Structure formats: C-alpha cells, structure tokens
CSV table of C-alpha atoms and ligand atoms in Angstrom, one decimal:
chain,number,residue,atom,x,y,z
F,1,UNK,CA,14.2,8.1,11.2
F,2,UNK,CA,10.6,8.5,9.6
F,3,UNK,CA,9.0,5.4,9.5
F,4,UNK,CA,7.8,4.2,5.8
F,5,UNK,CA,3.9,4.0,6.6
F,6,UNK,CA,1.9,0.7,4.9
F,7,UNK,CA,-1.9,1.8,4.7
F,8,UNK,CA,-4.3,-0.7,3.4
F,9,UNK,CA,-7.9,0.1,3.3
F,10,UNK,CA,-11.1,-1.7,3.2
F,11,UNK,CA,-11.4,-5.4,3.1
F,12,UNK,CA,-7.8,-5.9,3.2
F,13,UNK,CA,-8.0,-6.9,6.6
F,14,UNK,CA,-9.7,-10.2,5.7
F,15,UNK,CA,-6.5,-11.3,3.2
F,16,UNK,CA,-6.3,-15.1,3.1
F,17,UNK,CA,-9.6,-15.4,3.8
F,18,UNK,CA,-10.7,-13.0,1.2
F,19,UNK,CA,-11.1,-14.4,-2.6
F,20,UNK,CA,-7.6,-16.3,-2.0
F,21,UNK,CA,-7.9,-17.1,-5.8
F,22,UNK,CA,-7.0,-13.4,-6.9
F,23,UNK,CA,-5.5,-11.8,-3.8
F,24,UNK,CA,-3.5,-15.2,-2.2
F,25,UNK,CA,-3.4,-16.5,1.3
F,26,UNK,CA,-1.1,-14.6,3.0
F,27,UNK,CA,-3.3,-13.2,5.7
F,28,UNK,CA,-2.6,-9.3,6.5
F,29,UNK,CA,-1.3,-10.7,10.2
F,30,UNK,CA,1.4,-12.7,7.8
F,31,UNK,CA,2.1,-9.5,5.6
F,32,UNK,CA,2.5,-7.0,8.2
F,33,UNK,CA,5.3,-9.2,9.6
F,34,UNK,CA,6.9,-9.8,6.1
F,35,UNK,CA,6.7,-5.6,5.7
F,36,UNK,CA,8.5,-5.0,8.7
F,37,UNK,CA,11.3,-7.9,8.1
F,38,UNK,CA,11.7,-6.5,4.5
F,39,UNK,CA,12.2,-3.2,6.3
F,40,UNK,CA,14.7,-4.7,8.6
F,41,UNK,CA,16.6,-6.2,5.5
F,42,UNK,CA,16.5,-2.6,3.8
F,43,UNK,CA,17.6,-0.4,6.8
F,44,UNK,CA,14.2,0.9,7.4
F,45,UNK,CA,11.4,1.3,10.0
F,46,UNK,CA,7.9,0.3,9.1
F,47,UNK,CA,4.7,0.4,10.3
F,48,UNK,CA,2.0,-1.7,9.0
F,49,UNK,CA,-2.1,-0.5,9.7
F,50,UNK,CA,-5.0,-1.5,7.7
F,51,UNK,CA,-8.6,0.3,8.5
F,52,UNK,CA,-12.2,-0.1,6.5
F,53,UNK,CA,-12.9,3.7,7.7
F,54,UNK,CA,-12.4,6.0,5.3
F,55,UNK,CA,-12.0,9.1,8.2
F,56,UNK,CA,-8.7,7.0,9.8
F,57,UNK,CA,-7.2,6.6,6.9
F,58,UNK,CA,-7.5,9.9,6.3
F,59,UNK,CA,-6.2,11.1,9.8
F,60,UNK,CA,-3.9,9.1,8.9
F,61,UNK,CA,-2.6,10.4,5.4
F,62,UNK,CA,-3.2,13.9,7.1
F,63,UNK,CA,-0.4,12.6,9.9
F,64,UNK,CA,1.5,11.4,7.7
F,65,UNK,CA,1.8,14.8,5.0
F,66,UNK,CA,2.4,16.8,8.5
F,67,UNK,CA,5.2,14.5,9.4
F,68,UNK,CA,6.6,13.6,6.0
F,69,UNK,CA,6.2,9.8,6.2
F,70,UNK,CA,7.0,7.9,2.7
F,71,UNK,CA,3.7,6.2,2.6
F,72,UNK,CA,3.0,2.8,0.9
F,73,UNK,CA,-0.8,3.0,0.5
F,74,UNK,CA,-3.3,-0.1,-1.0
F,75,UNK,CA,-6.6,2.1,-0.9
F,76,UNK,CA,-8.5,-1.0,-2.0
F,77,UNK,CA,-12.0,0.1,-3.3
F,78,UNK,CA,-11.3,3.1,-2.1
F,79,UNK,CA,-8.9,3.9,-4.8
F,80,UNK,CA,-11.2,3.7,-7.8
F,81,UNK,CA,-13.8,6.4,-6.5
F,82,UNK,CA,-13.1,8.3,-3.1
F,83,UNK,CA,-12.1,12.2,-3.7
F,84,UNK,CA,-11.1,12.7,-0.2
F,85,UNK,CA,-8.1,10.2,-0.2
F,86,UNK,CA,-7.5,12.1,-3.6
F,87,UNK,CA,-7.3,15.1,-1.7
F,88,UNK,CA,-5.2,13.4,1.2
F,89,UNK,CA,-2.6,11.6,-1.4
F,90,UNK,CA,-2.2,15.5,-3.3
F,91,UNK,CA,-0.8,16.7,0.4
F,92,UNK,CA,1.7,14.3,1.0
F,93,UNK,CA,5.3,15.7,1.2
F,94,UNK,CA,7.4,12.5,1.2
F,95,UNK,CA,7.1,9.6,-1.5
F,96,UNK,CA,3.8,7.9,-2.3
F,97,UNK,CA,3.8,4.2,-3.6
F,98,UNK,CA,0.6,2.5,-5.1
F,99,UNK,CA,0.3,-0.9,-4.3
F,100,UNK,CA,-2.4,-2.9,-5.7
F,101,UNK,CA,-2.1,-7.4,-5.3
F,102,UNK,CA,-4.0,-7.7,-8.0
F,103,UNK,CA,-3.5,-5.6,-11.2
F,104,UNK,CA,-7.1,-4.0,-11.3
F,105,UNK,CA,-6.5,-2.7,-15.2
F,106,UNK,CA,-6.5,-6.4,-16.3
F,107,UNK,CA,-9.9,-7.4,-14.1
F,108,UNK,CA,-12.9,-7.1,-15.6
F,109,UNK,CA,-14.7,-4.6,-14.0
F,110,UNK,CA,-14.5,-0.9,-15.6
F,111,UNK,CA,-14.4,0.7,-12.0
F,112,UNK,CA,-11.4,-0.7,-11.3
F,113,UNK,CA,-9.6,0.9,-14.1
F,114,UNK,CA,-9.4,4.2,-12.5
F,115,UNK,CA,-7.2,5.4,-9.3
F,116,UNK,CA,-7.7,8.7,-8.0
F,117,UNK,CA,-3.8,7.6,-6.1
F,118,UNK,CA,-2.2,7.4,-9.5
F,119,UNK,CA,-1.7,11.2,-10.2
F,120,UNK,CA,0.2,11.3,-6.6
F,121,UNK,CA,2.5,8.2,-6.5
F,122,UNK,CA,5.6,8.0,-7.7
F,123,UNK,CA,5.3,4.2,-8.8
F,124,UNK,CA,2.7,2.0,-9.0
F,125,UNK,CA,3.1,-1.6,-8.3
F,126,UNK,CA,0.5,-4.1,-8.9
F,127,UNK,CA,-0.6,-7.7,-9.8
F,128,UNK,CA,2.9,-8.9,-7.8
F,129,UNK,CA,0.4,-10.3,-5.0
F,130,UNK,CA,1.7,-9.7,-1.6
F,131,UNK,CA,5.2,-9.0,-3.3
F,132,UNK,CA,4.1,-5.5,-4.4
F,133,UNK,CA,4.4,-4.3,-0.8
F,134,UNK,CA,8.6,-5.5,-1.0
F,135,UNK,CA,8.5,-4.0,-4.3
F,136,UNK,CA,7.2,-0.6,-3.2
F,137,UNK,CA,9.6,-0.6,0.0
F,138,UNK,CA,12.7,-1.4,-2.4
F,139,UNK,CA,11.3,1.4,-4.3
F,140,UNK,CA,10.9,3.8,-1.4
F,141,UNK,CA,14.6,2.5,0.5
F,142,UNK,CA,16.0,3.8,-3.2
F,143,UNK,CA,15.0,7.4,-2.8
N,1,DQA,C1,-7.0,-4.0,-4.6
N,1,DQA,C2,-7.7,-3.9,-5.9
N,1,DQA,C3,-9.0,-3.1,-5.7
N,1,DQA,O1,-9.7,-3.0,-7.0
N,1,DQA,C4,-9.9,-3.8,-4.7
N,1,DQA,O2,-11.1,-3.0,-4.5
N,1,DQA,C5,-9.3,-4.1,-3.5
N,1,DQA,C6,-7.9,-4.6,-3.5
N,1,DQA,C7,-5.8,-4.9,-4.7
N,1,DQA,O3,-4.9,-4.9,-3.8
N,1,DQA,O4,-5.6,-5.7,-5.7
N,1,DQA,O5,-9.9,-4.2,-2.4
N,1,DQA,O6,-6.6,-2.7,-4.2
C-alpha cells in the first residue's frame, strides 16, 4: 500500500520546545509516534519527516506526485509565501491535506492569512493542535 506521507516544514522540528503556549508540548518525536499509531488504528501506513530545507521538501513532494502518496503536509512559514511548494502541491496526484496546529487566519499577523497549499488540498485542518494531524489522516483513510 502507498504510505500516507506527514511533511512538516521549518521549525516544526523544535515542537514542545517551540512557543508551547500556541503550538503545545507534544514534541514532533511524540507526534510522529501518535501519526503512525493513528495510522495503525485506521488501516494505514505512515511516514512521519519534518525538514527546515525548502529543496527536501520539495524532493520530497516531487517523490511523492511520481508515486501518488496522499500527503499530509504542515508547510509551516513556508506556506504563507514559498511559490515553489505552490508549484510542488499543484503536481500532486493523490489527496493533499493542510494541517496547520494553530489556526493562522485568527493570529495576528497578516502574513499568515494566506496559503499558497490552500488551492491544492482537499481539506484544511487547523487550530486542532497536534489533533489536526488524526484529523487529516481520518480525512485521508475516508477517501
Ligand atoms: C503553522 C502556522 C504557520 O503560520 C507557522 O509559520 C508555523 C506553524 C502551524 O502549524 O500552526 O511554523 O503552520
């Protein structure tokens, strides 16, 4: 079976220890476990990677489009600004969901209001914390 790809981007790697007062203290160690138990429960295989390199996570979205992995993608920063992930999401072939732990439309800043991922996924889930990501996979085991 295709594995379900969970792609998180920059800074995510520092979860728990990073502003635990919006994104929570599960560290990503904690949630790559809880992605792949959740994926147990739901009869499907994932695969958890997180990068703050723009190029691998775009070699890796490129993998994924040629293989037709359902992709589960928290592009972090990344999401509000970078055409090339644009580019990446538009080539995927299998089911793209948005994961966001907080839910950047209600924070403050105006970058954070726009997602170059948005025209490409199939569902957005955000401001569900660490949640989102069993959200999404629900989502994906659906299809
Ligand atoms: C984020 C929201 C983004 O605005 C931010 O740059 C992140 C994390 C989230 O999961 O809430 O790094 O994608």
């Amino acid at each position: 079976m295709t594995p379900v790809l969970v792609l998180n981007g920059p800074n995510l790697g520092r979860l728990g220890r990073r502003q635990p007062e919006i994104y929570g203290r599960t560290t990503h160690a904690e949630l790559a476990h809880q992605c792949v138990a959740w994926g147990r429960d739901l009869g499907i295989d994932v695969e958890v990677r997180q990068t703050n390199h723009e190029g691998e996570m775009l070699d890796w979205l490129n993998a994924a489009a040629d293989d037709g992995n359902p992709v589960v993608l928290n592009a972090a920063a990344w999401t509000h600004y970078s055409y090339a992930i644009l580019d990446a999401c538009a080539q995927l072939t299998a089911p793209l969901v948005e994961v966001h732990i907080s839910d950047p439309h209600q924070r403050p800043e105006e970058f954070r209001h726009t997602s170059v991922v948005t025209p490409y996924a199939a569902q957005v889930v955000a401001g569900h914390g660490t949640d989102g990501y069993r959200i999404a996979l629900e989502a994906l085991a659906r299809r």
